[in-house]
């Protein structure tokens, strides 16, 4: 947690670090050949497919682009380093959803939508009915999205003057669940004039999911959930709803950069899971719930929490070598390293590494030691595997240290990933639905045929 000489922390240093990371990335990958840009695809497409759909192309997209050889990450044509340096999470969410950066007026309208949907009082009430302190935080997130589904139906029914059973202040939330309509009114739009409702659900999810994470955090810490502050930015309000304290501009900026970095990333497992569910014409809330479920796994978003456990287990830079040798001997995975697409340094880790270093230098001795352990581990893993296997730190390696410097507990790391990625999930689902075709790959049958 940041404490030492924190008055000397300079918010402008964050932008400088991001731009320095960009320069380093450009220099280090200068000689890597430019990718053969895809251009127009004509279906059916021929490509080499490995297990786990490696190399498979499943759809067309304009949302984002990842180039693993160069270490590029692009959202709608904009480089991730530039977005981190000069943009905000609200602008980036708008960009992902609509394909262009917003005008001042469009941004104001968009922000107002997100602010309205920060308030998910019924969902917070439902969550309070559960022993969240005994529950996996991602399980609670998924449950929260289901409750948001119910809440959206309630809002819709209320707006249309339909009869609903509301929960009043004195009731136990689960006794008087707002029922909304019997038929789900939030299923994917079939008609052009229903598209607005689809967008409304995207705003609801992007605005409301942070409130779920914040509520889970508070309840787990024995505190009551709090209402949002509409005067705060998306990131500042998220921190405020978690801690009850309005964050400093520096804390707000750090959280904003983290949310921008995690917002979208190609056809990763959770995005694909969300899209598969959407492709059946289920609905947005089920689809995002599936994204959350997939993100939870330690091979995906759950790795950030595992990295912290691993660094604590190693405990000091001196132990790194023997610890790593043991893992290599056992052919075990080192959490926070490796990536299906990146065989170069992950650009998100290029930003998070220096941020972690900067923040750790103002933090307590324990955090500093954790960072130093991470730095030595990075060098050792790159020496052991780096060039040979293309294994470098990924987004999950340094994010936990950054969050720890903000005073956030490890079990919240993966939920924060979801708070950000919901922008990418909704954008890609929206895009895919325009030309929807149910996902249905095949398996290679290697079993018997004629058993008797
Ligand atoms: N530690 C040690 N070796 C590794 C690691 C690692 N973290 N990652 C890959 N390798 C090795 C594999 O053992 C394999 O070696 P081999 O060819 O000698 O058998 C080789 O690199 C290729 O690995 P694959 O399993 O084919 O890579 P895949 O693309 O299937 O997996 C994954 C990618 C899951 C991210 C993997 O690198 C991993 O398990 N990393 C650790 C977990 C992690 O950090 N996940 C977060 C990823 S980022 C995100 O999802 C947000």
Short mmCIF file of C-alpha atoms and ligand atoms in Angstrom, two decimals:
data_model
loop_
_atom_site.label_atom_id
_atom_site.label_comp_id
_atom_site.label_asym_id
_atom_site.label_seq_id
_atom_site.Cartn_x
_atom_site.Cartn_y
_atom_site.Cartn_z
CA UNK A 1 0.00 0.00 0.00
CA UNK A 2 1.35 3.43 -0.97
CA UNK A 3 2.60 5.26 2.10
CA UNK A 4 6.21 6.51 2.00
CA UNK A 5 6.61 10.13 0.86
CA UNK A 6 3.40 9.74 -1.08
CA UNK A 7 3.26 13.52 -1.43
CA UNK A 8 6.16 13.18 -3.86
CA UNK A 9 4.18 10.97 -6.21
CA UNK A 10 3.61 12.84 -9.43
CA UNK A 11 0.50 12.02 -11.47
CA UNK A 12 2.23 13.27 -14.66
CA UNK A 13 4.87 10.62 -14.10
CA UNK A 14 2.23 8.00 -15.02
CA UNK A 15 1.85 9.42 -18.52
CA UNK A 16 5.63 9.69 -18.86
CA UNK A 17 6.04 6.03 -17.87
CA UNK A 18 3.42 4.93 -20.41
CA UNK A 19 5.05 6.88 -23.22
CA UNK A 20 8.50 5.55 -22.23
CA UNK A 21 7.05 2.00 -22.36
CA UNK A 22 5.74 2.74 -25.85
CA UNK A 23 9.13 3.97 -27.01
CA UNK A 24 10.85 0.89 -25.57
CA UNK A 25 8.31 -1.40 -27.26
CA UNK A 26 8.86 0.29 -30.63
CA UNK A 27 12.63 0.07 -30.32
CA UNK A 28 12.70 -3.56 -29.19
CA UNK A 29 10.36 -4.81 -31.93
CA UNK A 30 11.69 -2.59 -34.73
CA UNK A 31 13.32 -5.48 -36.54
CA UNK A 32 10.33 -7.85 -36.16
CA UNK A 33 8.64 -7.98 -39.57
CA UNK A 34 5.35 -6.11 -39.97
CA UNK A 35 2.38 -8.48 -39.86
CA UNK A 36 0.69 -9.34 -43.09
CA UNK A 37 -2.44 -7.29 -42.41
CA UNK A 38 -5.52 -9.35 -43.03
CA UNK A 39 -7.47 -7.07 -45.37
CA UNK A 40 -10.65 -8.53 -46.85
CA UNK A 41 -11.51 -12.05 -45.75
CA UNK A 42 -13.63 -14.22 -47.94
CA UNK A 43 -15.50 -17.08 -46.34
CA UNK A 44 -14.86 -19.98 -46.20
CA UNK A 45 -11.37 -19.20 -44.96
CA UNK A 46 -8.46 -21.63 -44.98
CA UNK A 47 -6.25 -21.61 -41.88
CA UNK A 48 -4.10 -23.95 -39.84
CA UNK A 49 -5.89 -25.01 -36.66
CA UNK A 50 -4.25 -26.46 -33.56
CA UNK A 51 -5.83 -27.96 -30.43
CA UNK A 52 -7.79 -25.46 -28.37
CA UNK A 53 -8.78 -23.77 -31.65
CA UNK A 54 -5.28 -22.29 -31.89
CA UNK A 55 -5.05 -20.39 -35.17
CA UNK A 56 -8.76 -20.76 -35.97
CA UNK A 57 -10.59 -17.74 -37.36
CA UNK A 58 -14.17 -17.64 -36.15
CA UNK A 59 -15.51 -14.25 -37.26
CA UNK A 60 -14.70 -10.81 -38.63
CA UNK A 61 -14.25 -7.89 -36.28
CA UNK A 62 -13.41 -4.20 -36.24
CA UNK A 63 -13.28 -3.99 -32.44
CA UNK A 64 -9.66 -4.83 -31.73
CA UNK A 65 -6.46 -6.33 -33.04
CA UNK A 66 -3.68 -8.24 -31.29
CA UNK A 67 -0.36 -8.94 -33.01
CA UNK A 68 1.63 -11.42 -31.01
CA UNK A 69 4.90 -11.16 -32.93
CA UNK A 70 5.14 -7.38 -32.72
CA UNK A 71 3.43 -7.07 -29.34
CA UNK A 72 0.71 -4.76 -30.69
CA UNK A 73 -2.66 -4.19 -29.11
CA UNK A 74 -5.07 -1.94 -30.99
CA UNK A 75 -8.62 -0.92 -30.09
CA UNK A 76 -10.58 0.29 -33.11
CA UNK A 77 -7.43 1.56 -34.81
CA UNK A 78 -5.89 3.24 -31.74
CA UNK A 79 -2.71 1.98 -30.13
CA UNK A 80 -3.11 0.84 -26.50
CA UNK A 81 -0.18 2.96 -25.30
CA UNK A 82 -1.78 6.13 -26.69
CA UNK A 83 -5.17 5.28 -25.20
CA UNK A 84 -3.56 4.72 -21.78
CA UNK A 85 -1.61 7.96 -22.03
CA UNK A 86 -4.34 10.26 -23.32
CA UNK A 87 -7.78 8.71 -22.86
CA UNK A 88 -10.21 7.63 -20.14
CA UNK A 89 -12.10 4.40 -19.55
CA UNK A 90 -15.40 6.07 -20.48
CA UNK A 91 -13.96 7.22 -23.84
CA UNK A 92 -12.43 3.81 -24.47
CA UNK A 93 -15.71 2.01 -23.70
CA UNK A 94 -17.51 4.33 -26.11
CA UNK A 95 -14.79 3.70 -28.70
CA UNK A 96 -15.13 -0.07 -28.37
CA UNK A 97 -18.92 0.03 -28.57
CA UNK A 98 -19.34 2.57 -31.37
CA UNK A 99 -16.09 2.41 -33.34
CA UNK A 100 -15.01 6.01 -32.88
CA UNK A 101 -13.92 8.32 -30.09
CA UNK A 102 -16.85 10.37 -28.81
CA UNK A 103 -17.49 14.07 -29.38
CA UNK A 104 -17.81 16.09 -26.18
CA UNK A 105 -21.63 15.96 -26.43
CA UNK A 106 -21.73 12.21 -27.15
CA UNK A 107 -19.37 11.55 -24.26
CA UNK A 108 -21.56 13.56 -21.88
CA UNK A 109 -24.63 11.54 -22.86
CA UNK A 110 -22.69 8.26 -22.55
CA UNK A 111 -21.26 9.17 -19.15
CA UNK A 112 -24.73 10.09 -17.92
CA UNK A 113 -25.98 6.64 -18.94
CA UNK A 114 -23.15 4.90 -17.08
CA UNK A 115 -23.70 7.11 -14.03
CA UNK A 116 -27.43 6.26 -13.99
CA UNK A 117 -26.63 2.57 -14.14
CA UNK A 118 -24.08 2.71 -11.33
CA UNK A 119 -27.08 2.58 -9.10
CA UNK A 120 -28.12 -1.07 -8.82
CA UNK A 121 -29.80 -0.97 -5.46
CA UNK A 122 -31.89 -4.11 -5.92
CA UNK A 123 -28.84 -6.10 -7.00
CA UNK A 124 -26.93 -4.82 -3.97
CA UNK A 125 -29.81 -5.88 -1.75
CA UNK A 126 -29.93 -9.34 -3.27
CA UNK A 127 -26.19 -9.72 -2.80
CA UNK A 128 -26.54 -8.80 0.85
CA UNK A 129 -28.75 -11.83 1.35
CA UNK A 130 -25.78 -14.14 0.77
CA UNK A 131 -22.73 -14.99 2.85
CA UNK A 132 -20.40 -13.45 0.31
CA UNK A 133 -17.47 -13.66 2.68
CA UNK A 134 -17.64 -17.44 2.25
CA UNK A 135 -18.01 -17.31 -1.50
CA UNK A 136 -15.51 -17.13 -4.36
CA UNK A 137 -15.62 -13.49 -5.51
CA UNK A 138 -16.10 -14.43 -9.17
CA UNK A 139 -19.02 -16.68 -8.24
CA UNK A 140 -20.52 -13.67 -6.49
CA UNK A 141 -19.84 -11.49 -9.56
CA UNK A 142 -21.66 -13.96 -11.75
CA UNK A 143 -24.57 -14.06 -9.35
CA UNK A 144 -24.61 -10.24 -9.29
CA UNK A 145 -24.96 -10.13 -13.08
CA UNK A 146 -27.94 -12.48 -12.82
CA UNK A 147 -29.51 -10.10 -10.33
CA UNK A 148 -28.79 -7.20 -12.67
CA UNK A 149 -30.73 -9.11 -15.30
CA UNK A 150 -33.65 -9.18 -12.93
CA UNK A 151 -33.17 -5.50 -12.11
CA UNK A 152 -33.15 -4.52 -15.77
CA UNK A 153 -36.41 -6.32 -16.28
CA UNK A 154 -37.80 -4.50 -13.26
CA UNK A 155 -36.66 -1.12 -14.62
CA UNK A 156 -38.08 -1.89 -18.05
CA UNK A 157 -41.39 -2.99 -16.63
CA UNK A 158 -41.55 0.09 -14.41
CA UNK A 159 -40.83 2.40 -17.34
CA UNK A 160 -43.65 0.75 -19.28
CA UNK A 161 -46.01 1.02 -16.31
CA UNK A 162 -46.34 -2.73 -15.96
CA UNK A 163 -47.30 -4.21 -12.62
CA UNK A 164 -44.28 -5.46 -10.70
CA UNK A 165 -43.80 -6.58 -7.15
CA UNK A 166 -41.20 -4.23 -5.76
CA UNK A 167 -38.98 -4.77 -2.75
CA UNK A 168 -39.56 -2.15 -0.10
CA UNK A 169 -37.16 -0.90 2.49
CA UNK A 170 -38.34 -3.19 5.28
CA UNK A 171 -38.40 -6.43 3.38
CA UNK A 172 -35.73 -9.08 3.10
CA UNK A 173 -34.61 -8.80 -0.49
CA UNK A 174 -35.23 -12.39 -1.48
CA UNK A 175 -38.75 -12.42 -0.06
CA UNK A 176 -39.98 -9.82 -2.46
CA UNK A 177 -37.95 -10.33 -5.58
CA UNK A 178 -39.09 -7.85 -8.23
CA UNK A 179 -40.58 -10.13 -10.84
CA UNK A 180 -40.74 -7.86 -13.85
CA UNK A 181 -42.32 -9.52 -16.81
CA UNK A 182 -42.79 -13.22 -17.05
CA UNK A 183 -41.25 -13.32 -20.47
CA UNK A 184 -37.66 -12.10 -20.62
CA UNK A 185 -37.85 -8.62 -22.10
CA UNK A 186 -34.11 -8.34 -22.44
CA UNK A 187 -33.46 -11.00 -25.02
CA UNK A 188 -31.51 -9.91 -28.07
CA UNK A 189 -33.29 -7.52 -30.36
CA UNK A 190 -34.83 -9.07 -33.43
CA UNK A 191 -36.23 -5.83 -34.82
CA UNK A 192 -34.31 -2.70 -35.77
CA UNK A 193 -36.33 -0.55 -33.34
CA UNK A 194 -35.33 -2.81 -30.46
CA UNK A 195 -31.61 -2.08 -30.96
CA UNK A 196 -31.82 0.78 -28.48
CA UNK A 197 -32.75 -1.68 -25.78
CA UNK A 198 -29.69 -3.77 -26.59
CA UNK A 199 -27.45 -0.75 -26.20
CA UNK A 200 -29.21 0.08 -22.96
CA UNK A 201 -28.21 -3.34 -21.62
CA UNK A 202 -24.58 -2.66 -22.59
CA UNK A 203 -24.67 0.63 -20.67
CA UNK A 204 -26.35 -1.14 -17.77
CA UNK A 205 -23.63 -3.80 -17.63
CA UNK A 206 -20.64 -1.46 -18.11
CA UNK A 207 -22.07 0.96 -15.53
CA UNK A 208 -23.32 -1.64 -13.06
CA UNK A 209 -20.67 -4.38 -12.95
CA UNK A 210 -18.20 -2.16 -10.98
CA UNK A 211 -20.93 -1.63 -8.38
CA UNK A 212 -21.24 -5.42 -8.02
CA UNK A 213 -17.48 -5.79 -7.46
CA UNK A 214 -17.48 -2.91 -4.97
CA UNK A 215 -20.46 -4.35 -3.10
CA UNK A 216 -18.80 -7.77 -2.86
CA UNK A 217 -15.64 -6.15 -1.53
CA UNK A 218 -17.52 -4.22 1.15
CA UNK A 219 -19.65 -7.11 2.32
CA UNK A 220 -16.58 -9.34 2.57
CA UNK A 221 -15.01 -6.71 4.77
CA UNK A 222 -18.05 -6.55 7.03
CA UNK A 223 -19.24 -3.20 5.66
CA UNK A 224 -22.54 -2.15 4.15
CA UNK A 225 -22.62 -1.37 0.43
CA UNK A 226 -22.74 2.31 -0.41
CA UNK A 227 -24.48 4.32 -3.08
CA UNK A 228 -22.48 5.71 -6.00
CA UNK A 229 -21.32 9.30 -6.25
CA UNK A 230 -22.51 10.73 -9.60
CA UNK A 231 -19.93 13.52 -9.47
CA UNK A 232 -17.05 11.05 -9.81
CA UNK A 233 -15.54 9.48 -12.93
CA UNK A 234 -16.15 5.78 -13.62
CA UNK A 235 -12.82 4.73 -12.08
CA UNK A 236 -12.98 7.11 -9.12
CA UNK A 237 -16.52 6.02 -8.31
CA UNK A 238 -15.51 2.35 -8.48
CA UNK A 239 -12.76 2.96 -5.91
CA UNK A 240 -15.12 5.08 -3.83
CA UNK A 241 -17.82 2.40 -3.80
CA UNK A 242 -15.19 -0.12 -2.64
CA UNK A 243 -13.54 1.94 0.06
CA UNK A 244 -16.05 4.63 0.99
CA UNK A 245 -13.25 7.17 0.50
CA UNK A 246 -12.98 9.43 -2.53
CA UNK A 247 -9.70 8.48 -4.22
CA UNK A 248 -6.82 10.85 -4.89
CA UNK A 249 -6.29 11.91 -8.53
CA UNK A 250 -3.33 9.53 -8.66
CA UNK A 251 -5.36 6.51 -7.48
CA UNK A 252 -8.10 7.42 -9.95
CA UNK A 253 -5.58 7.70 -12.80
CA UNK A 254 -3.95 4.36 -11.97
CA UNK A 255 -7.29 2.57 -11.85
CA UNK A 256 -8.30 4.21 -15.12
CA UNK A 257 -5.13 3.03 -16.87
CA UNK A 258 -5.69 -0.50 -15.52
CA UNK A 259 -9.29 -0.53 -16.77
CA UNK A 260 -8.23 0.75 -20.22
CA UNK A 261 -5.53 -1.93 -20.46
CA UNK A 262 -7.90 -4.81 -19.68
CA UNK A 263 -10.91 -3.65 -21.72
CA UNK A 264 -10.53 -5.84 -24.79
CA UNK A 265 -8.21 -8.51 -26.14
CA UNK A 266 -9.22 -10.38 -29.26
CA UNK A 267 -10.92 -13.77 -29.11
CA UNK A 268 -9.63 -14.65 -25.64
CA UNK A 269 -11.41 -17.42 -23.74
CA UNK A 270 -13.88 -15.23 -21.84
CA UNK A 271 -14.79 -13.12 -24.87
CA UNK A 272 -15.29 -16.27 -26.89
CA UNK A 273 -17.41 -17.80 -24.11
CA UNK A 274 -19.58 -14.67 -24.01
CA UNK A 275 -19.93 -14.72 -27.80
CA UNK A 276 -20.78 -18.43 -27.96
CA UNK A 277 -23.63 -17.89 -25.52
CA UNK A 278 -24.78 -14.77 -27.38
CA UNK A 279 -24.70 -16.65 -30.69
CA UNK A 280 -27.50 -18.91 -29.44
CA UNK A 281 -29.63 -15.75 -29.02
CA UNK A 282 -29.73 -16.33 -25.29
CA UNK A 283 -29.31 -12.85 -23.76
CA UNK A 284 -26.74 -10.24 -22.74
CA UNK A 285 -26.75 -11.07 -19.04
CA UNK A 286 -26.29 -14.81 -19.58
CA UNK A 287 -23.60 -14.02 -22.11
CA UNK A 288 -21.64 -11.73 -19.75
CA UNK A 289 -22.16 -14.23 -16.91
CA UNK A 290 -20.42 -16.83 -19.08
CA UNK A 291 -17.58 -14.40 -19.77
CA UNK A 292 -17.14 -13.98 -16.01
CA UNK A 293 -17.13 -17.76 -15.51
CA UNK A 294 -14.42 -18.24 -18.15
CA UNK A 295 -12.35 -15.33 -16.85
CA UNK A 296 -12.24 -16.91 -13.41
CA UNK A 297 -9.89 -19.72 -14.49
CA UNK A 298 -6.21 -19.59 -13.43
CA UNK A 299 -5.09 -19.97 -17.05
CA UNK A 300 -6.97 -16.77 -17.89
CA UNK A 301 -7.98 -13.82 -15.65
CA UNK A 302 -7.62 -15.82 -12.45
CA UNK A 303 -3.85 -15.79 -12.97
CA UNK A 304 -3.46 -12.32 -11.39
CA UNK A 305 -4.51 -13.61 -7.96
CA UNK A 306 -2.33 -16.70 -8.41
CA UNK A 307 0.67 -14.47 -9.21
CA UNK A 308 0.35 -12.76 -5.83
CA UNK A 309 0.16 -16.12 -4.05
CA UNK A 310 3.21 -17.25 -6.00
CA UNK A 311 5.26 -14.13 -5.18
CA UNK A 312 4.35 -14.49 -1.51
CA UNK A 313 5.37 -18.13 -1.62
CA UNK A 314 8.76 -17.25 -3.16
CA UNK A 315 8.93 -14.48 -0.54
CA UNK A 316 12.27 -12.90 -1.49
CA UNK A 317 14.49 -12.28 -4.54
CA UNK A 318 17.14 -14.66 -3.17
CA UNK A 319 14.71 -17.61 -3.36
CA UNK A 320 13.75 -17.07 -7.01
CA UNK A 321 16.41 -19.25 -8.65
CA UNK A 322 15.80 -22.39 -6.59
CA UNK A 323 12.02 -21.90 -6.68
CA UNK A 324 12.04 -21.60 -10.47
CA UNK A 325 14.35 -24.59 -10.93
CA UNK A 326 11.92 -26.67 -8.91
CA UNK A 327 9.04 -25.55 -11.19
CA UNK A 328 11.08 -26.28 -14.32
CA UNK A 329 11.94 -29.75 -13.00
CA UNK A 330 8.28 -30.41 -12.34
CA UNK A 331 7.29 -28.95 -15.74
CA UNK A 332 4.89 -26.65 -13.90
CA UNK A 333 3.52 -23.35 -15.23
CA UNK A 334 4.76 -20.06 -13.86
CA UNK A 335 1.72 -17.88 -13.36
CA UNK A 336 1.65 -14.54 -15.16
CA UNK A 337 3.89 -15.74 -17.99
CA UNK A 338 3.16 -16.98 -21.49
CA UNK A 339 0.36 -16.26 -23.87
CA UNK A 340 -1.43 -18.00 -26.72
CA UNK A 341 -0.94 -15.01 -29.03
CA UNK A 342 1.98 -12.97 -27.69
CA UNK A 343 5.34 -14.47 -28.38
CA UNK A 344 6.83 -11.02 -27.73
CA UNK A 345 6.50 -8.95 -24.55
CA UNK A 346 2.81 -8.23 -23.80
CA UNK A 347 2.29 -4.44 -24.26
CA UNK A 348 -0.01 -4.38 -21.23
CA UNK A 349 2.76 -5.79 -19.05
CA UNK A 350 5.09 -3.17 -20.53
CA UNK A 351 2.83 -0.53 -18.96
CA UNK A 352 2.00 -2.34 -15.73
CA UNK A 353 5.63 -3.28 -14.91
CA UNK A 354 6.89 0.33 -14.69
CA UNK A 355 3.68 1.42 -12.92
CA UNK A 356 4.20 -1.32 -10.33
CA UNK A 357 7.82 -0.27 -9.90
CA UNK A 358 6.92 3.38 -9.46
CA UNK A 359 4.11 2.73 -6.98
CA UNK A 360 6.08 0.10 -5.05
CA UNK A 361 8.86 2.63 -4.49
CA UNK A 362 6.37 4.66 -2.41
CA UNK A 363 4.96 1.62 -0.62
CA UNK A 364 5.75 -0.40 2.49
CA UNK A 365 8.77 -2.71 2.69
CA UNK A 366 6.68 -5.82 2.06
CA UNK A 367 5.33 -4.51 -1.26
CA UNK A 368 8.81 -3.39 -2.31
CA UNK A 369 10.13 -6.87 -1.63
CA UNK A 370 7.26 -8.38 -3.61
CA UNK A 371 8.11 -6.15 -6.55
CA UNK A 372 11.82 -6.98 -6.37
CA UNK A 373 10.97 -10.68 -6.27
CA UNK A 374 8.78 -10.22 -9.34
CA UNK A 375 11.54 -8.37 -11.19
CA UNK A 376 14.10 -11.11 -10.51
CA UNK A 377 11.56 -13.79 -11.45
CA UNK A 378 10.90 -11.99 -14.74
CA UNK A 379 14.61 -11.99 -15.61
CA UNK A 380 15.04 -15.65 -14.66
CA UNK A 381 11.97 -16.84 -16.59
CA UNK A 382 13.03 -14.88 -19.68
CA UNK A 383 16.53 -16.37 -19.42
CA UNK A 384 15.10 -19.87 -19.02
CA UNK A 385 12.32 -19.74 -21.65
CA UNK A 386 12.07 -16.28 -23.21
CA UNK A 387 13.66 -16.33 -26.64
CA UNK A 388 13.32 -20.11 -27.03
CA UNK A 389 9.62 -20.42 -26.32
CA UNK A 390 8.42 -16.82 -26.55
CA UNK A 391 7.44 -16.72 -22.88
CA UNK A 392 7.33 -13.24 -21.33
CA UNK A 393 5.24 -11.62 -18.60
CA UNK A 394 1.58 -11.22 -19.51
CA UNK A 395 -1.00 -8.70 -18.30
CA UNK A 396 -1.55 -10.64 -15.07
CA UNK A 397 2.05 -10.55 -13.88
CA UNK A 398 2.30 -6.99 -12.57
CA UNK A 399 -1.36 -5.99 -12.23
CA UNK A 400 -1.66 -7.50 -8.74
CA UNK A 401 1.23 -5.46 -7.39
CA UNK A 402 -0.35 -2.30 -8.82
CA UNK A 403 -3.70 -3.14 -7.18
CA UNK A 404 -1.96 -3.97 -3.89
CA UNK A 405 -0.34 -0.53 -3.95
CA UNK A 406 -3.89 0.86 -4.13
CA UNK A 407 -4.76 -1.19 -1.04
CA UNK A 408 -6.95 -3.69 -2.93
CA UNK A 409 -7.15 -7.27 -1.66
CA UNK A 410 -6.08 -10.15 -3.92
CA UNK A 411 -9.54 -11.74 -4.18
CA UNK A 412 -10.72 -8.56 -5.94
CA UNK A 413 -8.09 -8.70 -8.71
CA UNK A 414 -10.05 -10.95 -11.08
CA UNK A 415 -13.35 -9.12 -10.45
CA UNK A 416 -11.55 -5.88 -11.45
CA UNK A 417 -10.56 -7.59 -14.69
CA UNK A 418 -14.27 -8.26 -15.29
CA UNK A 419 -15.18 -4.64 -14.42
CA UNK A 420 -13.02 -3.60 -17.36
CA UNK A 421 -13.51 -6.49 -19.80
CA UNK A 422 -17.29 -6.07 -19.74
CA UNK A 423 -16.69 -3.20 -22.21
CA UNK A 424 -14.98 -5.58 -24.65
CA UNK A 425 -17.46 -8.41 -24.09
CA UNK A 426 -20.50 -6.22 -24.79
CA UNK A 427 -18.84 -4.53 -27.81
CA UNK A 428 -17.93 -7.83 -29.43
CA UNK A 429 -21.30 -9.43 -28.72
CA UNK A 430 -23.07 -6.39 -30.21
CA UNK A 431 -20.86 -6.54 -33.29
CA UNK A 432 -21.26 -10.29 -33.76
CA UNK A 433 -25.03 -10.18 -33.45
CA UNK A 434 -25.27 -7.96 -36.53
CA UNK A 435 -24.41 -11.02 -38.64
CA UNK A 436 -25.07 -13.71 -36.08
CA UNK A 437 -24.40 -17.34 -36.80
CA UNK A 438 -24.46 -19.89 -33.99
CA UNK A 439 -20.92 -21.06 -33.04
CA UNK A 440 -20.62 -24.75 -33.62
CA UNK A 441 -17.14 -26.18 -34.31
CA UNK A 442 -16.41 -29.88 -34.59
CA UNK A 443 -14.32 -32.29 -32.57
CA UNK A 444 -11.97 -34.91 -33.99
CA UNK A 445 -13.53 -38.24 -33.02
CA UNK A 446 -10.77 -40.59 -31.93
CA UNK A 447 -12.99 -43.14 -30.19
CA UNK A 448 -14.19 -46.54 -31.27
CA UNK A 449 -16.83 -47.10 -33.93
CA UNK A 450 -18.05 -50.62 -33.74
CA UNK A 451 -17.99 -51.82 -30.16
CA UNK A 452 -20.08 -54.86 -29.31
N1 LIG B 1 5.30 -21.36 -17.54
C1 LIG B 1 6.11 -22.33 -18.04
N2 LIG B 1 5.98 -22.83 -19.29
C2 LIG B 1 5.02 -22.32 -20.06
C3 LIG B 1 4.15 -21.30 -19.61
C4 LIG B 1 4.32 -20.81 -18.29
N3 LIG B 1 3.55 -19.87 -17.80
N4 LIG B 1 3.30 -21.01 -20.59
C5 LIG B 1 3.58 -21.78 -21.62
N5 LIG B 1 4.63 -22.59 -21.31
C6 LIG B 1 5.28 -23.57 -22.18
C7 LIG B 1 4.49 -24.86 -22.23
O1 LIG B 1 4.89 -25.76 -21.24
C8 LIG B 1 4.80 -25.35 -23.62
O2 LIG B 1 6.07 -25.93 -23.60
P1 LIG B 1 6.38 -27.23 -24.51
O3 LIG B 1 6.22 -26.75 -25.92
O4 LIG B 1 7.77 -27.59 -24.16
O5 LIG B 1 5.39 -28.26 -24.13
C9 LIG B 1 4.92 -24.06 -24.44
O6 LIG B 1 5.27 -23.05 -23.51
C10 LIG B 1 3.65 -23.67 -25.15
O7 LIG B 1 2.61 -23.65 -24.20
P2 LIG B 1 1.08 -23.90 -24.54
O8 LIG B 1 0.46 -24.65 -23.40
O9 LIG B 1 0.94 -24.51 -25.90
O10 LIG B 1 0.53 -22.46 -24.58
P3 LIG B 1 -0.99 -22.10 -24.67
O11 LIG B 1 -1.12 -21.10 -25.74
O12 LIG B 1 -1.86 -23.30 -24.77
O13 LIG B 1 -1.27 -21.45 -23.22
C11 LIG B 1 -1.38 -19.91 -21.46
C12 LIG B 1 -1.29 -20.09 -22.98
C13 LIG B 1 -2.59 -20.69 -20.95
C14 LIG B 1 -1.60 -18.44 -21.15
C15 LIG B 1 -0.08 -20.43 -20.81
O14 LIG B 1 1.01 -19.64 -21.23
C16 LIG B 1 -0.15 -20.46 -19.29
O15 LIG B 1 -0.62 -21.44 -18.71
N6 LIG B 1 0.31 -19.37 -18.59
C17 LIG B 1 0.24 -19.30 -17.16
C18 LIG B 1 -1.13 -18.80 -16.73
C19 LIG B 1 -1.33 -17.35 -17.05
O16 LIG B 1 -0.50 -16.51 -16.72
N7 LIG B 1 -2.48 -17.04 -17.64
C20 LIG B 1 -2.86 -15.67 -18.01
C21 LIG B 1 -2.76 -15.45 -19.47
S1 LIG B 1 -3.19 -13.79 -19.91
C22 LIG B 1 -4.85 -13.75 -19.77
O17 LIG B 1 -5.53 -14.67 -20.02
C23 LIG B 1 -5.46 -12.55 -19.28
#
